CSV table of C-alpha atoms in Angstrom, one decimal:
chain,number,residue,atom,x,y,z
A,1,ASP,CA,190.1,71.6,96.2
A,2,THR,CA,189.4,68.5,94.2
A,3,GLU,CA,192.5,66.6,95.1
A,4,VAL,CA,193.3,63.4,97.0
A,5,THR,CA,196.8,63.6,98.3
A,6,GLN,CA,198.8,60.5,99.1
A,7,THR,CA,202.2,60.4,100.9
A,8,PRO,CA,204.7,59.1,100.3
A,9,LYS,CA,204.9,58.8,96.5
A,10,HIS,CA,207.4,56.0,96.8
A,11,LEU,CA,208.3,53.6,99.6
A,12,VAL,CA,210.8,50.9,99.8
A,13,MET,CA,210.5,48.7,102.9
A,14,GLY,CA,211.9,45.5,104.3
A,15,MET,CA,209.8,42.6,105.2
A,16,THR,CA,210.3,43.3,108.9
A,17,ASN,CA,209.5,47.0,108.8
A,18,LYS,CA,206.5,48.9,109.9
A,19,LYS,CA,205.4,51.8,107.7
A,20,SER,CA,202.2,53.8,107.0
A,21,LEU,CA,200.6,55.2,103.9
A,22,LYS,CA,198.7,58.4,104.3
A,23,CYS,CA,195.8,59.9,102.3
A,24,GLU,CA,194.0,63.2,102.7
A,25,GLN,CA,191.1,64.9,101.0
A,26,HIS,CA,189.2,68.1,101.7
A,27,MET,CA,186.2,67.7,99.5
A,28,GLY,CA,183.9,66.7,102.3
A,29,HIS,CA,183.6,63.1,100.9
A,30,ARG,CA,182.4,60.6,103.5
A,31,ALA,CA,183.5,57.5,101.7
A,32,MET,CA,187.2,56.6,101.4
A,33,TYR,CA,188.8,53.7,99.8
A,34,TRP,CA,192.1,51.8,99.5
A,35,TYR,CA,193.0,50.0,96.4
A,36,LYS,CA,195.9,47.8,95.3
A,37,GLN,CA,197.0,47.9,91.7
A,38,LYS,CA,199.5,45.7,90.0
A,39,ALA,CA,201.1,46.7,86.7
A,40,LYS,CA,198.7,46.8,83.8
A,41,LYS,CA,195.9,45.5,85.9
A,42,PRO,CA,192.7,47.1,87.2
A,43,PRO,CA,192.6,48.4,90.8
A,44,GLU,CA,191.6,45.8,93.4
A,45,LEU,CA,189.5,47.1,96.2
A,46,MET,CA,190.9,46.5,99.7
A,47,PHE,CA,188.9,48.6,102.2
A,48,VAL,CA,186.0,51.0,102.2
A,49,TYR,CA,185.3,53.5,105.0
A,50,SER,CA,181.9,55.2,105.1
A,51,TYR,CA,181.3,57.9,107.7
A,52,GLU,CA,184.7,57.0,109.2
A,53,LYS,CA,183.6,53.4,109.8
A,54,LEU,CA,185.0,50.4,108.1
A,55,SER,CA,182.2,49.1,105.8
A,56,ILE,CA,184.0,46.7,103.5
A,57,ASN,CA,187.1,44.6,104.0
A,58,GLU,CA,187.8,42.5,100.9
A,59,SER,CA,189.5,39.7,102.9
A,60,VAL,CA,192.7,41.6,103.1
A,61,PRO,CA,195.6,40.0,105.1
A,62,SER,CA,196.0,41.4,108.6
A,63,ARG,CA,199.5,42.7,107.7
A,64,PHE,CA,197.5,45.6,106.1
A,65,SER,CA,195.6,47.6,108.8
A,66,PRO,CA,193.5,50.6,107.8
A,67,GLU,CA,192.6,53.5,110.0
A,68,CYS,CA,190.3,56.5,109.5
A,69,PRO,CA,191.2,59.1,112.2
A,70,ASN,CA,188.7,61.6,110.8
A,71,SER,CA,186.6,62.4,107.8
A,72,SER,CA,189.6,63.8,105.9
A,73,LEU,CA,192.3,61.3,106.6
A,74,LEU,CA,192.8,57.7,105.8
A,75,ASN,CA,195.9,55.6,106.7
A,76,LEU,CA,197.1,52.2,105.8
A,77,HIS,CA,199.5,50.6,108.3
A,78,LEU,CA,201.9,48.1,106.9
A,79,HIS,CA,203.7,45.4,108.8
A,80,ALA,CA,205.6,42.2,107.9
A,81,LEU,CA,204.8,42.6,104.2
A,82,GLN,CA,205.8,40.1,101.5
A,83,PRO,CA,207.5,40.9,98.2
A,84,GLU,CA,204.3,40.1,96.4
A,85,ASP,CA,202.7,43.0,98.2
A,86,SER,CA,204.8,45.3,96.0
A,87,ALA,CA,202.3,47.4,94.0
A,88,LEU,CA,200.8,50.8,93.5
A,89,TYR,CA,198.4,51.6,96.4
A,90,LEU,CA,195.7,54.0,95.5
A,91,CYS,CA,193.5,56.0,97.8
A,92,ALA,CA,190.1,57.3,96.6
A,93,SER,CA,187.2,59.2,98.0
A,94,SER,CA,183.6,59.9,96.9
A,95,ARG,CA,180.4,61.5,98.0
A,96,ILE,CA,177.7,59.6,99.7
A,97,VAL,CA,174.4,60.6,98.2
A,98,PRO,CA,171.5,58.9,100.1
A,99,GLY,CA,168.9,57.5,97.8
A,100,GLN,CA,171.2,57.4,94.8
A,101,GLY,CA,172.9,54.2,95.6
A,102,GLN,CA,176.4,55.6,95.4
A,103,GLY,CA,176.1,56.6,91.8
A,104,THR,CA,179.0,59.0,92.4
A,105,GLU,CA,182.4,59.1,90.8
A,106,ALA,CA,185.5,58.5,92.8
A,107,PHE,CA,188.5,60.8,93.0
A,108,PHE,CA,191.8,59.1,93.2
A,109,GLY,CA,195.2,60.1,94.5
A,110,GLN,CA,198.4,59.6,92.6
A,111,GLY,CA,199.2,56.5,94.6
A,112,THR,CA,202.1,55.2,96.6
A,113,ARG,CA,204.5,53.0,94.7
A,114,LEU,CA,205.5,50.4,97.3
A,115,THR,CA,208.4,48.0,96.9
A,116,VAL,CA,209.0,45.3,99.5
A,117,VAL,CA,212.5,43.9,99.6
B,1,ALA,CA,176.8,38.8,89.0
B,2,GLN,CA,177.9,42.4,88.3
B,3,SER,CA,180.7,42.6,85.8
B,4,VAL,CA,182.1,44.7,83.0
B,5,ALA,CA,184.1,43.4,80.0
B,6,GLN,CA,186.5,45.3,77.9
B,7,PRO,CA,187.1,43.0,74.9
B,8,GLU,CA,190.2,44.8,73.5
B,9,ASP,CA,193.5,44.8,75.4
B,10,GLN,CA,194.8,47.5,73.1
B,11,VAL,CA,193.4,50.0,70.6
B,12,ASN,CA,195.6,51.8,68.0
B,13,VAL,CA,194.4,54.9,66.3
B,14,ALA,CA,196.0,57.7,64.2
B,15,GLU,CA,195.8,61.2,65.6
B,16,GLY,CA,192.8,63.1,64.2
B,17,ASN,CA,190.8,59.9,63.7
B,18,PRO,CA,187.8,58.9,65.8
B,19,LEU,CA,188.4,56.5,68.5
B,20,THR,CA,186.2,53.9,70.2
B,21,VAL,CA,187.0,51.9,73.4
B,22,LYS,CA,184.5,49.1,73.9
B,23,CYS,CA,182.8,48.1,77.2
B,24,THR,CA,179.9,45.7,77.9
B,25,TYR,CA,178.3,45.2,81.2
B,26,SER,CA,176.3,42.6,83.1
B,27,VAL,CA,174.3,43.9,86.1
B,28,SER,CA,171.1,43.2,87.9
B,29,GLY,CA,169.0,46.3,88.3
B,30,ASN,CA,169.9,49.7,87.0
B,31,PRO,CA,173.5,50.1,85.9
B,32,TYR,CA,175.8,52.8,87.3
B,33,LEU,CA,178.5,53.0,84.7
B,34,PHE,CA,181.8,54.9,84.7
B,35,TRP,CA,184.9,55.5,82.6
B,36,TYR,CA,188.2,56.3,84.1
B,37,VAL,CA,191.6,57.0,82.5
B,38,GLN,CA,195.0,56.3,84.0
B,39,TYR,CA,198.2,57.9,82.8
B,40,PRO,CA,201.6,56.2,83.6
B,41,ASN,CA,202.4,56.2,87.3
B,42,ARG,CA,199.3,58.2,88.1
B,43,GLY,CA,196.0,57.5,89.8
B,44,LEU,CA,192.7,57.1,87.9
B,45,GLN,CA,190.9,60.1,86.6
B,46,PHE,CA,187.1,60.2,86.2
B,47,LEU,CA,186.0,60.8,82.6
B,48,LEU,CA,182.2,60.4,82.6
B,49,LYS,CA,179.3,58.4,84.1
B,50,TYR,CA,175.9,57.1,83.2
B,51,ILE,CA,173.3,57.0,86.0
B,52,THR,CA,170.1,57.7,84.2
B,53,GLY,CA,168.7,60.0,81.5
B,54,ASP,CA,170.2,60.6,78.1
B,55,ASN,CA,171.9,57.7,76.5
B,56,LEU,CA,174.7,59.9,75.2
B,57,VAL,CA,176.9,61.1,78.0
B,58,LYS,CA,179.5,63.8,77.5
B,59,GLY,CA,182.6,64.0,79.7
B,60,SER,CA,186.0,65.5,80.2
B,61,TYR,CA,188.6,66.2,77.4
B,62,GLY,CA,186.0,65.8,74.6
B,63,PHE,CA,185.1,62.2,75.5
B,64,GLU,CA,181.6,60.8,75.3
B,65,ALA,CA,180.0,57.5,75.8
B,66,GLU,CA,176.8,55.9,74.6
B,67,PHE,CA,174.7,53.8,76.8
B,68,ASN,CA,172.9,51.0,74.9
B,69,LYS,CA,170.6,49.0,77.1
B,70,SER,CA,169.6,46.4,74.5
B,71,GLN,CA,173.3,45.7,73.7
B,72,THR,CA,174.4,46.2,77.3
B,73,SER,CA,177.2,48.3,76.1
B,74,PHE,CA,178.8,51.6,77.2
B,75,HIS,CA,181.4,52.4,74.6
B,76,LEU,CA,183.7,55.3,75.0
B,77,LYS,CA,184.2,57.6,72.0
B,78,LYS,CA,186.0,60.7,70.9
B,79,PRO,CA,185.6,62.3,67.4
B,80,SER,CA,189.2,63.2,67.0
B,81,ALA,CA,192.0,61.5,68.9
B,82,LEU,CA,195.1,63.3,70.3
B,83,VAL,CA,198.5,61.8,71.0
B,84,SER,CA,198.0,62.9,74.6
B,85,ASP,CA,194.9,60.6,74.8
B,86,SER,CA,197.3,57.6,74.9
B,87,ALA,CA,196.7,56.0,78.3
B,88,LEU,CA,195.0,53.1,80.0
B,89,TYR,CA,191.2,53.3,80.1
B,90,PHE,CA,188.9,51.5,82.5
B,91,CYS,CA,185.2,50.9,82.3
B,92,ALA,CA,183.6,50.4,85.7
B,93,VAL,CA,180.2,49.6,87.3
B,94,ARG,CA,179.1,50.2,90.9
B,95,ASP,CA,178.1,46.9,92.6
B,96,MET,CA,174.8,47.9,94.1
B,97,ARG,CA,174.7,44.6,96.2
B,98,THR,CA,177.1,46.2,98.6
B,99,GLY,CA,175.3,49.5,98.9
B,100,GLY,CA,177.2,50.8,95.9
B,101,PHE,CA,180.5,51.2,97.6
B,102,LYS,CA,182.3,48.6,95.6
B,103,THR,CA,183.4,49.5,92.0
B,104,ILE,CA,184.0,46.7,89.6
B,105,PHE,CA,186.6,47.5,87.0
B,106,GLY,CA,187.1,46.0,83.6
B,107,ALA,CA,190.5,44.7,82.7
B,108,GLY,CA,191.4,47.9,81.0
B,109,THR,CA,192.2,48.9,77.4
B,110,ARG,CA,195.4,50.5,76.4
B,111,LEU,CA,194.9,53.2,73.8
B,112,PHE,CA,197.8,54.2,71.6
B,113,VAL,CA,197.4,57.3,69.4
B,114,LYS,CA,200.0,57.6,66.8
B,115,ALA,CA,201.1,61.0,65.4
């Protein structure tokens, strides 16, 4: 299984709603990532988890709250979002290879297309 | 600073012709370089990577890339383009200053292959 599965594929939410994005992988990868991608732009890193611990937070607003319940799952909790948060949210995972400085490729999910109204 | 540059927003090529998508990099230390492809409304797919070893790297779907240290380039190539290769291509480098967990992407190059 070389897939990263993201649910839902599409999400429309109001600015007062609370919702969650989910991501799952069964490749045994111990690094998991959330990215935000605007149309025709490269992905922007939001969060990195390594060994289920938050290792990088790219100064993301607190209305985005990540969670890594176990080594296969990654969630992104959303609350009080703004219309400018509308984007494609991508989850990714990769192996951690000690001594190789993370020279490993990332596997991406298909993304959740989020629209904030 | 670690960075990658993709100088072309768009590349147009006729089906059956060779294609090249350009990438240059700026890193301190050894570069860990990647190419990813993104089809519309999809996530990124890994094509190939250079970590060490041979300068010519072969990847998925017939793509290859040549690592050139003196020119700090890592151009993506394919001998014969297909219409189905039309997509958005990203060159990327691992930022080793953060333990390698952060990937820095180029701006992307849109490839159009015309039948």
